PDB file of C-alpha atoms in Angstrom:
ATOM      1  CA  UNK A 138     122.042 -31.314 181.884  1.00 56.00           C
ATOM      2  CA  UNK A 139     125.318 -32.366 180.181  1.00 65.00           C
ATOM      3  CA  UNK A 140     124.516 -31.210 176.855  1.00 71.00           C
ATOM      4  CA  UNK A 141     124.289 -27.421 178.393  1.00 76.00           C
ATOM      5  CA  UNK A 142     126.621 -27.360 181.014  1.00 80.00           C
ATOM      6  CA  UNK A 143     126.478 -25.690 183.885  1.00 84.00           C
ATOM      7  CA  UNK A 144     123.337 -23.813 182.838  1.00 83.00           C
ATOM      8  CA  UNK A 145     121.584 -27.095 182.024  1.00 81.00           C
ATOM      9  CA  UNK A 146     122.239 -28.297 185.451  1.00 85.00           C
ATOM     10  CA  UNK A 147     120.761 -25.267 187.131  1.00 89.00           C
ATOM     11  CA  UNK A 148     117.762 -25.643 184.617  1.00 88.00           C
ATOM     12  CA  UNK A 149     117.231 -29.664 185.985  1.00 87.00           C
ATOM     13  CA  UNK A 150     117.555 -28.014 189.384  1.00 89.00           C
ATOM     14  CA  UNK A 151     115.446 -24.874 189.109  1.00 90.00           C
ATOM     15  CA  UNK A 152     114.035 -23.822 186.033  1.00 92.00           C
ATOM     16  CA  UNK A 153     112.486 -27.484 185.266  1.00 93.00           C
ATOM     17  CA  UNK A 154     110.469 -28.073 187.933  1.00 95.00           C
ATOM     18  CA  UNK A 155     109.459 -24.174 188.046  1.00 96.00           C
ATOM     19  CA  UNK A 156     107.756 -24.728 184.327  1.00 96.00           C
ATOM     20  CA  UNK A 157     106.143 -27.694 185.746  1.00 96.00           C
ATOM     21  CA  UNK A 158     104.263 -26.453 188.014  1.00 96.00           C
ATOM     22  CA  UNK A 159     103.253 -23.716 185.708  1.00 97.00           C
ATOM     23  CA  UNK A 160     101.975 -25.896 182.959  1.00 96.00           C
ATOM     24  CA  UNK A 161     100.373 -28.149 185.557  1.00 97.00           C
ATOM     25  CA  UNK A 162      98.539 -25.243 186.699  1.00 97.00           C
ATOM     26  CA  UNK A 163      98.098 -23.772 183.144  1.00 96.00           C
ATOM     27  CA  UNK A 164      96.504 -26.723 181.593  1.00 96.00           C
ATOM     28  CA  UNK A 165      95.172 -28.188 184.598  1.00 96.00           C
ATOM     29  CA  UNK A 166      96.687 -31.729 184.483  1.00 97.00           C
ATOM     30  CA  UNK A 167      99.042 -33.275 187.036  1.00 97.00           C
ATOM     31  CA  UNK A 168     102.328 -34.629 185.749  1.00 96.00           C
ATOM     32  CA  UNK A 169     103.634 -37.849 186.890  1.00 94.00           C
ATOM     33  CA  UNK A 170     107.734 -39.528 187.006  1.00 93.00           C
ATOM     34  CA  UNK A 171     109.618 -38.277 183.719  1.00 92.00           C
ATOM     35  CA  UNK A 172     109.796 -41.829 180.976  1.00 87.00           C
ATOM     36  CA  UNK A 173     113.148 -44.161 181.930  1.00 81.00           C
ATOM     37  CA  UNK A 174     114.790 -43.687 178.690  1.00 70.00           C
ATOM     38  CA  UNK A 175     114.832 -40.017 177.967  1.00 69.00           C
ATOM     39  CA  UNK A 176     117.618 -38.721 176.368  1.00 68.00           C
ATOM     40  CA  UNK A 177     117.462 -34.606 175.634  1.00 76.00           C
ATOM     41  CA  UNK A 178     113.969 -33.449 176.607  1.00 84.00           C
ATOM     42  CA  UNK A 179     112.016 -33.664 180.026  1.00 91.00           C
ATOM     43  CA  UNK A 180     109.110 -36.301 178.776  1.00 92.00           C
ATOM     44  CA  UNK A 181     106.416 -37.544 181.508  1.00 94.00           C
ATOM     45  CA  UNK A 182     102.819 -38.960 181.670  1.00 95.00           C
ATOM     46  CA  UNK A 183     100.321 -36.693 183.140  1.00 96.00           C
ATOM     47  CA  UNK A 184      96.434 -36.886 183.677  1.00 96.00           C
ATOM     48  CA  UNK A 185      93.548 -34.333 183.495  1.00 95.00           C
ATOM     49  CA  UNK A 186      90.982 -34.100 186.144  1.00 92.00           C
ATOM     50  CA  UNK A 187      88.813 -36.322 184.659  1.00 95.00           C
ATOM     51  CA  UNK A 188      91.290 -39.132 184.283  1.00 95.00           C
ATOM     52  CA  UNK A 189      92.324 -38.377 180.855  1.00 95.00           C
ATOM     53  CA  UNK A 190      95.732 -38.954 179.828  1.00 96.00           C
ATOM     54  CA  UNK A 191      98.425 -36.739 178.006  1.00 96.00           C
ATOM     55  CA  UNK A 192     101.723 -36.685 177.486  1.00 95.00           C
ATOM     56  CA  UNK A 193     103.722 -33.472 178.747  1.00 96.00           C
ATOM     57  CA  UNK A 194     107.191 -32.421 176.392  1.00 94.00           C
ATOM     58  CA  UNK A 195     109.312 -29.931 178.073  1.00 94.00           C
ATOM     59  CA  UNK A 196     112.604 -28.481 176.499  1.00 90.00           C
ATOM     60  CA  UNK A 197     115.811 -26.862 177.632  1.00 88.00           C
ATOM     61  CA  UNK A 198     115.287 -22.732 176.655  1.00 88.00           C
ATOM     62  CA  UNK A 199     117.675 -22.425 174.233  1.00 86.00           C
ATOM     63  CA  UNK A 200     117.537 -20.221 171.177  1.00 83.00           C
ATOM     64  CA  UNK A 201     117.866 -23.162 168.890  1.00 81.00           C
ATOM     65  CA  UNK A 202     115.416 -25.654 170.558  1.00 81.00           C
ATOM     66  CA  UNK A 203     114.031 -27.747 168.453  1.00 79.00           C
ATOM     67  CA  UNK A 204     110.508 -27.547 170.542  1.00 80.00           C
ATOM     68  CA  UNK A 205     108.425 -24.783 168.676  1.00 79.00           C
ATOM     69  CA  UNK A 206     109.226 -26.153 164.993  1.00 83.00           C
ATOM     70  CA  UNK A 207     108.850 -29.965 166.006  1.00 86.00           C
ATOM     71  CA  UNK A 208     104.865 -28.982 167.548  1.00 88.00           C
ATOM     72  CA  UNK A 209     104.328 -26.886 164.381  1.00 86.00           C
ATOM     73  CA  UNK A 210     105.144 -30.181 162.169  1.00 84.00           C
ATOM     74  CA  UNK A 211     102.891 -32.273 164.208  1.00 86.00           C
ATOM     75  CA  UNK A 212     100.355 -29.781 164.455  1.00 86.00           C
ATOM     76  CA  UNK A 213      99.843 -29.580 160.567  1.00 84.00           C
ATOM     77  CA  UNK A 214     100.181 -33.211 160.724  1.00 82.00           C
ATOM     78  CA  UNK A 215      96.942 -33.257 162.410  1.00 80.00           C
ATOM     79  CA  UNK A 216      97.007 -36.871 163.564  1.00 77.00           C
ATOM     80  CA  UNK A 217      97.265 -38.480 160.139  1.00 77.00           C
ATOM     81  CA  UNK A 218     100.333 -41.096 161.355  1.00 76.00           C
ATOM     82  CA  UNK A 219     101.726 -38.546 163.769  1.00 82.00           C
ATOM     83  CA  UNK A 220     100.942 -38.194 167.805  1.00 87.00           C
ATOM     84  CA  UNK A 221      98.393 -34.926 168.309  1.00 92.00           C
ATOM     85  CA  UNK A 222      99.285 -31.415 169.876  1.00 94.00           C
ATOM     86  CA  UNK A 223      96.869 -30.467 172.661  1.00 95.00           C
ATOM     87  CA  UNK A 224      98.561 -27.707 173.713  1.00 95.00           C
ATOM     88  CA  UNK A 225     101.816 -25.647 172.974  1.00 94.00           C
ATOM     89  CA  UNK A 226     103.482 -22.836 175.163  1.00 95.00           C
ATOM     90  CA  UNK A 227     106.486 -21.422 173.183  1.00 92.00           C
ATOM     91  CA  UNK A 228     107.550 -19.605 176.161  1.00 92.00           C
ATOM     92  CA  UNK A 229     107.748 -22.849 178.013  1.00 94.00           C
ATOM     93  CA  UNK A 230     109.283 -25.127 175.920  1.00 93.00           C
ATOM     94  CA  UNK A 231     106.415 -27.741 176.628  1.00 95.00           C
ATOM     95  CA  UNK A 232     104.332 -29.287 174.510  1.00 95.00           C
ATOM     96  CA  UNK A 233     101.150 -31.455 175.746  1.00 96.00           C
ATOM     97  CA  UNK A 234     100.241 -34.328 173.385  1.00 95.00           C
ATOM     98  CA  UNK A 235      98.137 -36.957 173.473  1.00 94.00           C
ATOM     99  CA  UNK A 236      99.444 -40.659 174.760  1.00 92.00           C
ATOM    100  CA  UNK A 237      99.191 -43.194 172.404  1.00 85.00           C
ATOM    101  CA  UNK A 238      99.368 -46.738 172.906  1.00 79.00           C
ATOM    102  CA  UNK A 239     101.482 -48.993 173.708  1.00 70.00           C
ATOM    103  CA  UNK A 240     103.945 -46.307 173.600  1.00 69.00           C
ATOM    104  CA  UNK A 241     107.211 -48.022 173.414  1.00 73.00           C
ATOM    105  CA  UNK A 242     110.107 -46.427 170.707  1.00 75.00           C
ATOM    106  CA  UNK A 243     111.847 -48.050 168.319  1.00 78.00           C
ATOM    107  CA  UNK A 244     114.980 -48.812 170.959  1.00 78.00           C
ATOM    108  CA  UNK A 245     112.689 -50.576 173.405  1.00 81.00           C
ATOM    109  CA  UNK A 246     110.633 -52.527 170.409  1.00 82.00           C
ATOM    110  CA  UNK A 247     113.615 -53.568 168.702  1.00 86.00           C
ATOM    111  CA  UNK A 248     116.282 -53.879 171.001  1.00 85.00           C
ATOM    112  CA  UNK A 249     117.933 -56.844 169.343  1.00 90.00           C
ATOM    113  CA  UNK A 250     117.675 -55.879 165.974  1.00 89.00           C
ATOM    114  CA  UNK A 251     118.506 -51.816 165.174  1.00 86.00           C
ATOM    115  CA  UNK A 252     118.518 -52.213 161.375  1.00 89.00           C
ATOM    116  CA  UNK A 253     114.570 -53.552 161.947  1.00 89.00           C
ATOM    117  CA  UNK A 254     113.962 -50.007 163.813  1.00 86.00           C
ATOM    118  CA  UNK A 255     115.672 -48.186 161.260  1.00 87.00           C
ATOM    119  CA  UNK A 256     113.977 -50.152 158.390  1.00 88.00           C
ATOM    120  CA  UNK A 257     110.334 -48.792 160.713  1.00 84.00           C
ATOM    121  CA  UNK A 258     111.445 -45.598 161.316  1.00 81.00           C
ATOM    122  CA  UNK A 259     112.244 -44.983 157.362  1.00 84.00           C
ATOM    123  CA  UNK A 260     109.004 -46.299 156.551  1.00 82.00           C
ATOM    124  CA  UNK A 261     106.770 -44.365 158.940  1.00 78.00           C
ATOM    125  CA  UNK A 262     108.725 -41.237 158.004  1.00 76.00           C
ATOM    126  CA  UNK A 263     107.712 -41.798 154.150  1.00 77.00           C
ATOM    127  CA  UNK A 264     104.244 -42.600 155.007  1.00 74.00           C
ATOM    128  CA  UNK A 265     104.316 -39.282 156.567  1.00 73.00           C
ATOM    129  CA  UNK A 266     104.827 -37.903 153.505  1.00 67.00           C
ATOM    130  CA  UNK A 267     104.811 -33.660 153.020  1.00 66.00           C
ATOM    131  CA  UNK A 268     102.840 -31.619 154.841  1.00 62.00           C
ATOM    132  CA  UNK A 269     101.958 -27.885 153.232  1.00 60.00           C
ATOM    133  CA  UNK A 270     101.488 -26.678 156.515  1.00 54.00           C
ATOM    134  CA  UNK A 271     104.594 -26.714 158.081  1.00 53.00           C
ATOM    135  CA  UNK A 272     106.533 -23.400 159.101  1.00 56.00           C
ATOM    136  CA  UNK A 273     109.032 -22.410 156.905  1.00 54.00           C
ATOM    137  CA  UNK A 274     112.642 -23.441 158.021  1.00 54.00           C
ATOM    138  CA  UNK A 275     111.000 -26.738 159.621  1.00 54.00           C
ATOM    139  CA  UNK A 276     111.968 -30.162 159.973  1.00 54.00           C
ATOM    140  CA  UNK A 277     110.826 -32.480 156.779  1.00 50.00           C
ATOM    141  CA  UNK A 278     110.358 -36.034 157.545  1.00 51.00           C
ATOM    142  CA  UNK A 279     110.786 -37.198 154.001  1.00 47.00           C
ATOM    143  CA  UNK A 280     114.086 -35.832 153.423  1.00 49.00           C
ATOM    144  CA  UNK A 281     115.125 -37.518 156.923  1.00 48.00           C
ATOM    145  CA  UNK A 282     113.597 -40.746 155.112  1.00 48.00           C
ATOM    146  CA  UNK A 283     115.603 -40.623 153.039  1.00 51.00           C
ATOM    147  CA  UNK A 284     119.042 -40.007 154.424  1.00 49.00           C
ATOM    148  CA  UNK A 285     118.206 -42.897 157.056  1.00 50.00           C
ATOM    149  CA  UNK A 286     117.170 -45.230 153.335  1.00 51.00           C
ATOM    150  CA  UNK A 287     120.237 -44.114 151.998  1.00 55.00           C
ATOM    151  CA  UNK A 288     122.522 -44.889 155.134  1.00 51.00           C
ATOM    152  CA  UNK A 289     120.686 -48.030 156.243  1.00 51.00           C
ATOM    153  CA  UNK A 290     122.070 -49.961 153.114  1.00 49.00           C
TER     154      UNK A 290
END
C-alpha cells in the first residue's frame, strides 16, 4: 500500500480481495494466506479441486506494472530454469504459476551471508541465458546478470 499511497491502500482494502475472488472463481482454485515476506506484489498458495497446487501473483493496476512483461519472460522461458505460467489475466494483474519446491528465496536461504545470494542469483540469471521469445521492451535476465556481477565485486 505505501508504495501507491492512498490509492494503494484502498486497493489492499477493496480492489485486492475483489480480484481474488474473481480469479478464484475464474480458474477454479482456492487461494490460501498471502507468503510472510512479500514485499510489492500480493503472492499466496492456492489449490485446485483436485488438490493440486499453484501459486497465485497478483499486482497493483498501475500503468507501469511490471506483471504482463515479467509472465511474458517466463512464459517463453517455458520451464527451462524458470517457474511455469499456468495462467495469465492482464486485466487482473495475476498471474497463476506453478509451486516449486522447497520454495524459499534467496533472503530466507541465505540470511547470513547476502553476497552468497547474490553470487546464486547472478548465476541462475546467466544460466537463464536469452530467450527469442520475449516481448519487445521486456526484462532481460542476462543484462541484470550482469550489473549484479559487476556490482557484487
Amino acid at each position: 500500500g505505501a508504495a501507491h499511497g492512498q490509492a494503494g491502500w484502498e486497493w489492499i482494502e477493496n480492489g485486492l480481495p475483489q480480484t481474488i475472488v474473481e480469479v478464484e472463481k475464474k480458474w477454479d482454485v482456492r487461494c490460501g494466506s498471502p507468503y510472510g515476506n512479500l514485499s510489492y506484489h500480493f503472492v499466496a498458495p492456492c489449490e485446485f479441486a483436485d488438490g493440486s497446487e499453484a501459486v497465485i501473483k497478483i499486482g497493483f493496476p498501475e500503468p507501469d506494472s511490471p506483471m504482463p512483461n515479467e509472465a511474458a519472460v517466463l512464459t517463453a522461458y517455458a520451464g527451462s530454469g524458470a517457474v511455469n505460467v499456468m495462467r495469465h489475466d492482464p486485466s487482473r494483474f495475476a498471474t497463476l504459476l506453478e509451486k516449486i519446491y522447497p520454495g524459499n528465496s534467496l533472503k530466507i536461504c541465505f540470511q547470513t551471508d547476502p553476497a552468497a545470494a547474490v553470487d546464486t542469483a547472478v548465476r541462475l540469471l546467466k544460466r537463464l541465458g536469452p530467450i527469442d521469445a520475449a516481448p519487445a521492451g521486456s526484462c532481460r535476465p542476462c543484462r541484470w546478470a550482469d550489473i549484479a556481477s559487476s556490482r557484487a565485486t
